[in-house]
PDB file of C-alpha atoms and ligand atoms in Angstrom:
ATOM      1  CA  MET A 642      58.801 109.913 104.668  1.00 39.00           C
ATOM      2  CA  LYS A 643      62.332 110.141 103.511  1.00 44.00           C
ATOM      3  CA  ILE A 644      64.342 109.760 107.479  1.00 45.00           C
ATOM      4  CA  ASP A 645      61.772 106.174 107.304  1.00 52.00           C
ATOM      5  CA  LYS A 646      62.696 105.203 104.877  1.00 54.00           C
ATOM      6  CA  ASN A 647      66.359 105.673 105.464  1.00 64.00           C
ATOM      7  CA  PHE A 648      66.446 104.702 109.296  1.00 62.00           C
ATOM      8  CA  GLU A 649      65.071 100.953 107.114  1.00 69.00           C
ATOM      9  CA  ASP A 650      68.051 100.914 104.929  1.00 71.00           C
ATOM     10  CA  PHE A 651      70.197 102.061 107.916  1.00 71.00           C
ATOM     11  CA  ASP A 652      68.507  99.381 109.787  1.00 74.00           C
ATOM     12  CA  ALA A 653      68.442  96.001 107.062  1.00 73.00           C
ATOM     13  CA  LEU A 654      71.992  97.291 107.043  1.00 68.00           C
ATOM     14  CA  GLY A 655      73.214  96.423 109.938  1.00 72.00           C
ATOM     15  CA  ASN A 656      70.599  93.272 110.331  1.00 71.00           C
ATOM     16  CA  GLU A 657      72.852  92.135 107.321  1.00 70.00           C
ATOM     17  CA  HIS A 658      75.896  92.536 109.404  1.00 67.00           C
ATOM     18  CA  ILE A 659      77.778  94.616 106.209  1.00 69.00           C
ATOM     19  CA  GLY A 660      79.707  97.608 107.527  1.00 67.00           C
ATOM     20  CA  THR A 661      80.463 100.464 106.096  1.00 68.00           C
ATOM     21  CA  SER A 662      84.602 101.625 107.242  1.00 73.00           C
ATOM     22  CA  GLN A 663      87.705  99.934 106.932  1.00 83.00           C
ATOM     23  CA  ASN A 664      88.322 102.925 110.400  1.00 91.00           C
ATOM     24  CA  THR A 665      85.989 102.302 113.472  1.00 95.00           C
ATOM     25  CA  PRO A 666      83.406 105.452 112.740  1.00 94.00           C
ATOM     26  CA  MET A 667      84.210 107.904 115.636  1.00 94.00           C
ATOM     27  CA  ARG A 668      83.610 111.089 115.995  1.00 94.00           C
ATOM     28  CA  SER A 669      85.704 114.167 116.042  1.00 93.00           C
ATOM     29  CA  ASP A 670      84.845 115.034 119.967  1.00 95.00           C
ATOM     30  CA  ALA A 671      85.422 111.200 120.768  1.00 94.00           C
ATOM     31  CA  PHE A 672      87.704 112.242 123.792  1.00 94.00           C
ATOM     32  CA  ARG A 673      86.849 115.611 124.600  1.00 96.00           C
ATOM     33  CA  LEU A 674      84.712 114.096 127.741  1.00 96.00           C
ATOM     34  CA  THR A 675      87.180 112.048 130.553  1.00 96.00           C
ATOM     35  CA  ASN A 676      86.588 107.907 130.942  1.00 96.00           C
ATOM     36  CA  ASP A 677      84.381 109.047 134.919  1.00 97.00           C
ATOM     37  CA  GLU A 678      82.114 111.728 132.705  1.00 98.00           C
ATOM     38  CA  LYS A 679      81.373 108.675 130.549  1.00 98.00           C
ATOM     39  CA  ILE A 680      80.856 106.195 133.060  1.00 98.00           C
ATOM     40  CA  ASP A 681      78.662 109.006 135.146  1.00 98.00           C
ATOM     41  CA  ILE A 682      76.766 109.675 132.024  1.00 98.00           C
ATOM     42  CA  ILE A 683      76.878 105.756 130.372  1.00 98.00           C
ATOM     43  CA  LYS A 684      75.312 104.809 134.188  1.00 98.00           C
ATOM     44  CA  ASP A 685      72.138 107.446 133.692  1.00 98.00           C
ATOM     45  CA  ASP A 686      70.519 105.986 130.138  1.00 98.00           C
ATOM     46  CA  VAL A 687      71.665 102.289 131.698  1.00 98.00           C
ATOM     47  CA  ARG A 688      69.179 102.885 134.304  1.00 98.00           C
ATOM     48  CA  HIS A 689      66.439 104.945 131.930  1.00 98.00           C
ATOM     49  CA  ILE A 690      66.724 101.961 130.033  1.00 98.00           C
ATOM     50  CA  MET A 691      66.088  99.196 132.741  1.00 98.00           C
ATOM     51  CA  GLU A 692      63.355 101.766 134.476  1.00 98.00           C
ATOM     52  CA  THR A 693      61.846 101.475 130.665  1.00 98.00           C
ATOM     53  CA  LEU A 694      61.607  98.374 130.787  1.00 98.00           C
ATOM     54  CA  GLY A 695      59.602  98.240 134.015  1.00 98.00           C
ATOM     55  CA  LEU A 696      62.442  96.868 136.642  1.00 98.00           C
ATOM     56  CA  ASP A 697      63.118  98.013 140.311  1.00 98.00           C
ATOM     57  CA  LEU A 698      66.136  99.565 140.476  1.00 97.00           C
ATOM     58  CA  SER A 699      65.263  99.777 143.806  1.00 97.00           C
ATOM     59  CA  ASP A 700      65.813  96.220 144.157  1.00 97.00           C
ATOM     60  CA  ASP A 701      69.427  95.384 146.435  1.00 97.00           C
ATOM     61  CA  SER A 702      70.443  92.954 142.919  1.00 97.00           C
ATOM     62  CA  LEU A 703      69.636  95.803 140.709  1.00 98.00           C
ATOM     63  CA  GLN A 704      71.041  98.703 141.855  1.00 97.00           C
ATOM     64  CA  GLY A 705      74.448  98.573 141.471  1.00 98.00           C
ATOM     65  CA  THR A 706      74.615  97.481 137.968  1.00 98.00           C
ATOM     66  CA  PRO A 707      74.180 100.946 135.465  1.00 98.00           C
ATOM     67  CA  ASN A 708      77.421 102.232 137.467  1.00 98.00           C
ATOM     68  CA  ARG A 709      78.620  98.045 136.325  1.00 98.00           C
ATOM     69  CA  VAL A 710      77.430  98.184 133.611  1.00 98.00           C
ATOM     70  CA  ALA A 711      78.912 102.323 132.698  1.00 98.00           C
ATOM     71  CA  LYS A 712      82.053 101.170 133.933  1.00 98.00           C
ATOM     72  CA  MET A 713      82.969  97.982 132.090  1.00 98.00           C
ATOM     73  CA  PHE A 714      81.435  99.654 128.561  1.00 98.00           C
ATOM     74  CA  VAL A 715      84.182 101.951 129.266  1.00 97.00           C
ATOM     75  CA  ASN A 716      86.423 100.637 130.795  1.00 97.00           C
ATOM     76  CA  GLU A 717      86.824  96.799 129.555  1.00 97.00           C
ATOM     77  CA  ILE A 718      84.207  95.687 126.462  1.00 97.00           C
ATOM     78  CA  PHE A 719      84.715  98.877 124.916  1.00 98.00           C
ATOM     79  CA  GLY A 720      87.761 100.615 126.271  1.00 97.00           C
ATOM     80  CA  GLY A 721      89.779  99.885 122.372  1.00 97.00           C
ATOM     81  CA  LEU A 722      88.305 102.428 121.385  1.00 97.00           C
ATOM     82  CA  ASN A 723      90.585 105.019 123.477  1.00 94.00           C
ATOM     83  CA  PRO A 724      94.131 104.834 121.308  1.00 92.00           C
ATOM     84  CA  ASP A 725      95.827 106.171 124.991  1.00 92.00           C
ATOM     85  CA  LYS A 726      95.271 102.083 125.057  1.00 93.00           C
ATOM     86  CA  LYS A 727      97.116 100.474 122.234  1.00 94.00           C
ATOM     87  CA  PRO A 728      99.191  98.764 122.695  1.00 93.00           C
ATOM     88  CA  SER A 729     103.085  99.701 122.558  1.00 88.00           C
ATOM     89  CA  ALA A 730     104.865  99.284 119.124  1.00 73.00           C
ATOM     90  CA  SER A 731     108.343  97.874 121.066  1.00 82.00           C
ATOM     91  CA  THR A 732     109.590  95.743 118.092  1.00 87.00           C
ATOM     92  CA  PHE A 733     112.938  93.907 117.657  1.00 88.00           C
ATOM     93  CA  ASP A 734     115.777  93.179 115.857  1.00 88.00           C
ATOM     94  CA  ASN A 735     115.682  88.904 114.083  1.00 83.00           C
ATOM     95  CA  LYS A 736     118.997  88.555 115.445  1.00 80.00           C
ATOM     96  CA  TYR A 737     118.753  84.435 114.789  1.00 77.00           C
ATOM     97  CA  LYS A 738     117.948  85.321 111.357  1.00 81.00           C
ATOM     98  CA  TYR A 739     114.776  83.446 111.306  1.00 84.00           C
ATOM     99  CA  GLY A 740     113.556  83.326 107.283  1.00 83.00           C
ATOM    100  CA  GLU A 741     109.976  81.089 107.893  1.00 91.00           C
ATOM    101  CA  MET A 742     106.396  82.470 108.705  1.00 95.00           C
ATOM    102  CA  LEU A 743     105.568  82.877 111.829  1.00 96.00           C
ATOM    103  CA  VAL A 744     102.218  81.814 113.282  1.00 96.00           C
ATOM    104  CA  GLU A 745     100.376  83.222 116.739  1.00 96.00           C
ATOM    105  CA  LYS A 746      97.552  80.497 116.565  1.00 96.00           C
ATOM    106  CA  ASN A 747      93.977  79.958 118.775  1.00 96.00           C
ATOM    107  CA  ILE A 748      94.378  83.555 119.787  1.00 97.00           C
ATOM    108  CA  THR A 749      91.145  84.466 122.451  1.00 97.00           C
ATOM    109  CA  VAL A 750      88.386  87.089 120.302  1.00 98.00           C
ATOM    110  CA  TYR A 751      85.884  88.264 122.598  1.00 98.00           C
ATOM    111  CA  SER A 752      84.132  91.522 120.885  1.00 98.00           C
ATOM    112  CA  THR A 753      81.345  93.551 119.985  1.00 98.00           C
ATOM    113  CA  CYS A 754      78.945  93.467 117.845  1.00 97.00           C
ATOM    114  CA  GLU A 755      78.117  96.743 116.435  1.00 96.00           C
ATOM    115  CA  HIS A 756      74.969  96.063 115.186  1.00 95.00           C
ATOM    116  CA  HIS A 757      73.510  94.727 118.206  1.00 95.00           C
ATOM    117  CA  LEU A 758      75.973  94.655 120.833  1.00 96.00           C
ATOM    118  CA  LEU A 759      75.790  91.128 121.698  1.00 96.00           C
ATOM    119  CA  PRO A 760      79.334  89.417 121.706  1.00 97.00           C
ATOM    120  CA  ILE A 761      81.574  87.416 119.158  1.00 97.00           C
ATOM    121  CA  VAL A 762      83.802  85.037 120.351  1.00 97.00           C
ATOM    122  CA  GLY A 763      86.182  83.639 118.662  1.00 97.00           C
ATOM    123  CA  LYS A 764      89.685  82.371 117.952  1.00 98.00           C
ATOM    124  CA  ALA A 765      92.643  84.237 115.294  1.00 98.00           C
ATOM    125  CA  HIS A 766      95.000  83.485 113.721  1.00 98.00           C
ATOM    126  CA  ILE A 767      98.601  85.617 112.422  1.00 98.00           C
ATOM    127  CA  ALA A 768     101.702  84.812 110.528  1.00 98.00           C
ATOM    128  CA  TYR A 769     103.566  87.142 109.703  1.00 97.00           C
ATOM    129  CA  ILE A 770     106.843  86.846 107.867  1.00 96.00           C
ATOM    130  CA  SER A 771     109.653  88.992 109.227  1.00 94.00           C
ATOM    131  CA  ASN A 772     112.215  92.211 107.279  1.00 92.00           C
ATOM    132  CA  GLY A 773     114.113  92.081 110.026  1.00 92.00           C
ATOM    133  CA  THR A 774     112.582  92.842 112.763  1.00 91.00           C
ATOM    134  CA  VAL A 775     110.341  91.384 114.805  1.00 92.00           C
ATOM    135  CA  VAL A 776     107.931  91.417 117.873  1.00 92.00           C
ATOM    136  CA  GLY A 777     106.905  89.766 121.278  1.00 89.00           C
ATOM    137  CA  LEU A 778     104.266  86.869 120.677  1.00 88.00           C
ATOM    138  CA  SER A 779     102.272  88.360 123.249  1.00 91.00           C
ATOM    139  CA  LYS A 780     102.565  92.003 121.418  1.00 93.00           C
ATOM    140  CA  MET A 781      99.766  89.619 118.828  1.00 95.00           C
ATOM    141  CA  ASN A 782      97.108  88.968 121.423  1.00 96.00           C
ATOM    142  CA  ARG A 783      97.431  92.615 122.506  1.00 97.00           C
ATOM    143  CA  ILE A 784      96.525  94.301 119.219  1.00 97.00           C
ATOM    144  CA  VAL A 785      94.068  91.236 119.102  1.00 98.00           C
ATOM    145  CA  ASP A 786      92.391  92.301 122.074  1.00 98.00           C
ATOM    146  CA  TYR A 787      92.636  96.240 121.749  1.00 98.00           C
ATOM    147  CA  TYR A 788      91.215  96.004 118.303  1.00 98.00           C
ATOM    148  CA  ALA A 789      88.539  93.114 119.383  1.00 98.00           C
ATOM    149  CA  LYS A 790      87.455  95.876 122.192  1.00 98.00           C
ATOM    150  CA  ARG A 791      85.444  97.929 120.305  1.00 98.00           C
ATOM    151  CA  PRO A 792      82.191  97.165 119.184  1.00 98.00           C
ATOM    152  CA  GLN A 793      82.751  96.134 115.483  1.00 97.00           C
ATOM    153  CA  VAL A 794      81.980  93.890 112.767  1.00 96.00           C
ATOM    154  CA  GLN A 795      84.537  91.309 111.987  1.00 97.00           C
ATOM    155  CA  GLU A 796      85.564  92.005 108.052  1.00 97.00           C
ATOM    156  CA  ARG A 797      87.169  95.448 109.644  1.00 97.00           C
ATOM    157  CA  LEU A 798      88.669  93.593 113.022  1.00 98.00           C
ATOM    158  CA  THR A 799      90.621  91.712 110.540  1.00 98.00           C
ATOM    159  CA  ILE A 800      91.745  94.412 108.612  1.00 97.00           C
ATOM    160  CA  GLN A 801      92.571  96.014 111.514  1.00 97.00           C
ATOM    161  CA  ILE A 802      95.554  94.020 113.115  1.00 98.00           C
ATOM    162  CA  VAL A 803      96.661  93.415 110.046  1.00 98.00           C
ATOM    163  CA  LYS A 804      97.627  96.984 109.545  1.00 97.00           C
ATOM    164  CA  GLU A 805      98.406  96.945 112.923  1.00 96.00           C
ATOM    165  CA  LEU A 806     100.643  94.706 112.749  1.00 96.00           C
ATOM    166  CA  GLN A 807     102.393  95.452 109.171  1.00 97.00           C
ATOM    167  CA  GLU A 808     102.640  98.965 110.649  1.00 95.00           C
ATOM    168  CA  VAL A 809     104.381  97.479 113.337  1.00 95.00           C
ATOM    169  CA  LEU A 810     106.771  95.199 111.587  1.00 95.00           C
ATOM    170  CA  GLY A 811     107.647  96.713 108.368  1.00 95.00           C
ATOM    171  CA  THR A 812     106.223  94.330 105.743  1.00 97.00           C
ATOM    172  CA  LYS A 813     103.403  93.491 104.720  1.00 98.00           C
ATOM    173  CA  ASP A 814     104.077  90.021 104.510  1.00 98.00           C
ATOM    174  CA  VAL A 815     100.824  89.847 106.932  1.00 98.00           C
ATOM    175  CA  ALA A 816      97.769  87.769 107.623  1.00 98.00           C
ATOM    176  CA  CYS A 817      95.048  86.899 109.651  1.00 98.00           C
ATOM    177  CA  VAL A 818      91.958  84.420 110.009  1.00 98.00           C
ATOM    178  CA  ILE A 819      89.728  85.157 112.065  1.00 98.00           C
ATOM    179  CA  ASP A 820      86.524  82.100 112.665  1.00 97.00           C
ATOM    180  CA  ALA A 821      83.698  83.655 115.519  1.00 97.00           C
ATOM    181  CA  LYS A 822      79.865  83.345 116.695  1.00 96.00           C
ATOM    182  CA  HIS A 823      78.030  86.224 116.556  1.00 95.00           C
ATOM    183  CA  LEU A 824      75.609  85.858 119.847  1.00 94.00           C
ATOM    184  CA  CYS A 825      73.149  87.410 117.621  1.00 91.00           C
ATOM    185  CA  VAL A 826      73.144  85.277 115.128  1.00 88.00           C
ATOM    186  CA  ASN A 827      73.416  82.252 117.592  1.00 87.00           C
ATOM    187  CA  SER A 828      70.812  83.938 120.766  1.00 86.00           C
ATOM    188  CA  ARG A 829      68.577  85.532 119.214  1.00 88.00           C
ATOM    189  CA  GLY A 830      67.167  86.485 115.288  1.00 87.00           C
ATOM    190  CA  ILE A 831      67.761  82.983 112.981  1.00 85.00           C
ATOM    191  CA  ARG A 832      69.347  81.286 116.355  1.00 88.00           C
ATOM    192  CA  ASP A 833      71.714  78.999 114.319  1.00 88.00           C
ATOM    193  CA  ILE A 834      73.607  77.863 117.709  1.00 87.00           C
ATOM    194  CA  GLU A 835      76.154  75.765 114.550  1.00 89.00           C
ATOM    195  CA  SER A 836      77.082  79.156 112.491  1.00 90.00           C
ATOM    196  CA  SER A 837      79.925  80.368 112.825  1.00 94.00           C
ATOM    197  CA  THR A 838      81.704  83.400 110.979  1.00 95.00           C
ATOM    198  CA  VAL A 839      85.325  82.748 109.176  1.00 96.00           C
ATOM    199  CA  THR A 840      87.364  86.247 107.529  1.00 97.00           C
ATOM    200  CA  SER A 841      90.426  86.055 106.284  1.00 97.00           C
ATOM    201  CA  GLU A 842      93.200  89.305 105.171  1.00 98.00           C
ATOM    202  CA  PHE A 843      96.279  88.235 103.439  1.00 98.00           C
ATOM    203  CA  GLY A 844      99.003  91.161 103.026  1.00 98.00           C
ATOM    204  CA  GLY A 845     101.980  91.167 100.263  1.00 98.00           C
ATOM    205  CA  ARG A 846     103.823  86.962 100.009  1.00 97.00           C
ATOM    206  CA  PHE A 847     100.407  85.610 102.037  1.00 98.00           C
ATOM    207  CA  LYS A 848      98.345  86.253  98.212  1.00 97.00           C
ATOM    208  CA  ASP A 849     100.914  84.115  97.109  1.00 97.00           C
ATOM    209  CA  LYS A 850      99.036  80.611  96.985  1.00 97.00           C
ATOM    210  CA  ALA A 851     101.549  78.364  98.391  1.00 97.00           C
ATOM    211  CA  THR A 852     102.094  80.780 101.374  1.00 97.00           C
ATOM    212  CA  ARG A 853      98.246  81.234 101.896  1.00 97.00           C
ATOM    213  CA  ARG A 854      98.494  77.343 101.793  1.00 97.00           C
ATOM    214  CA  GLU A 855     101.098  76.749 104.693  1.00 97.00           C
ATOM    215  CA  PHE A 856      99.424  78.990 106.869  1.00 98.00           C
ATOM    216  CA  LEU A 857      96.201  77.497 106.713  1.00 97.00           C
ATOM    217  CA  ASP A 858      97.779  74.056 106.941  1.00 97.00           C
ATOM    218  CA  TYR A 859      99.583  75.313 110.334  1.00 96.00           C
ATOM    219  CA  ILE A 860      96.364  76.682 112.063  1.00 95.00           C
ATOM    220  CA  LYS A 861      94.939  73.341 110.911  1.00 92.00           C
ATOM    221  CA  LEU A 862      97.607  71.373 113.153  1.00 88.00           C
ATOM    222  CA  ASP A 863      96.201  70.409 116.447  1.00 83.00           C
ATOM    223  CA  THR A 864      98.669  70.526 118.717  1.00 79.00           C
ATOM    224  CA  LYS A 865      98.537  68.848 121.967  1.00 82.00           C
ATOM    225  CA  PHE A 866     100.363  69.742 125.393  1.00 84.00           C
TER     226      PHE A 866
HETATM  227 ZN1   ZN B1519      74.811  91.486 115.520  1.00 61.37          ZN
END
């Protein structure tokens, strides 16, 4: 009975999208297998799911699906679980002495809800104030993409992006806002197509009201090209 109760508790926790850790929960033997070995195992698992659902895997259209899904899991949508894929930490001196905040907005987020394995799609907005070090603009997109390519909870994704940039830039003055749609909410369950989820993390000087306001005002700018 105890096991059943725990299972129900965990099920409810996941359904309410409550995360339990700032770090992605990983097993200590997470990288014992090579990517090819993982693809081989997952391929069989996907085939098993499809066959259990009653699908005929000998059909031309379905034959390649298990292998395709396994490769997509390991190399693409969950590729950010592997620390080897972390974007390199190249930084530059702030030679032009730009002392104001830099905002990179509307970074596309494609992630996956770790409770339902359904897509999270949205936008991330990042800001930092340099204390002597700067990063290339695309670096911020790459960091978002790296942490998004994991089974995720949006709160954790937001925090992981900020912590990574704080480390790379050597400053606490980093902020991130993510506005995203969770397909597990939009397409099933409550099926609310309009709702989206906003999360934010404000480090260092971004905890200050005026600085935070400035960042949020820049996000609202509707720049046309
Ligand atoms: Zn979900």
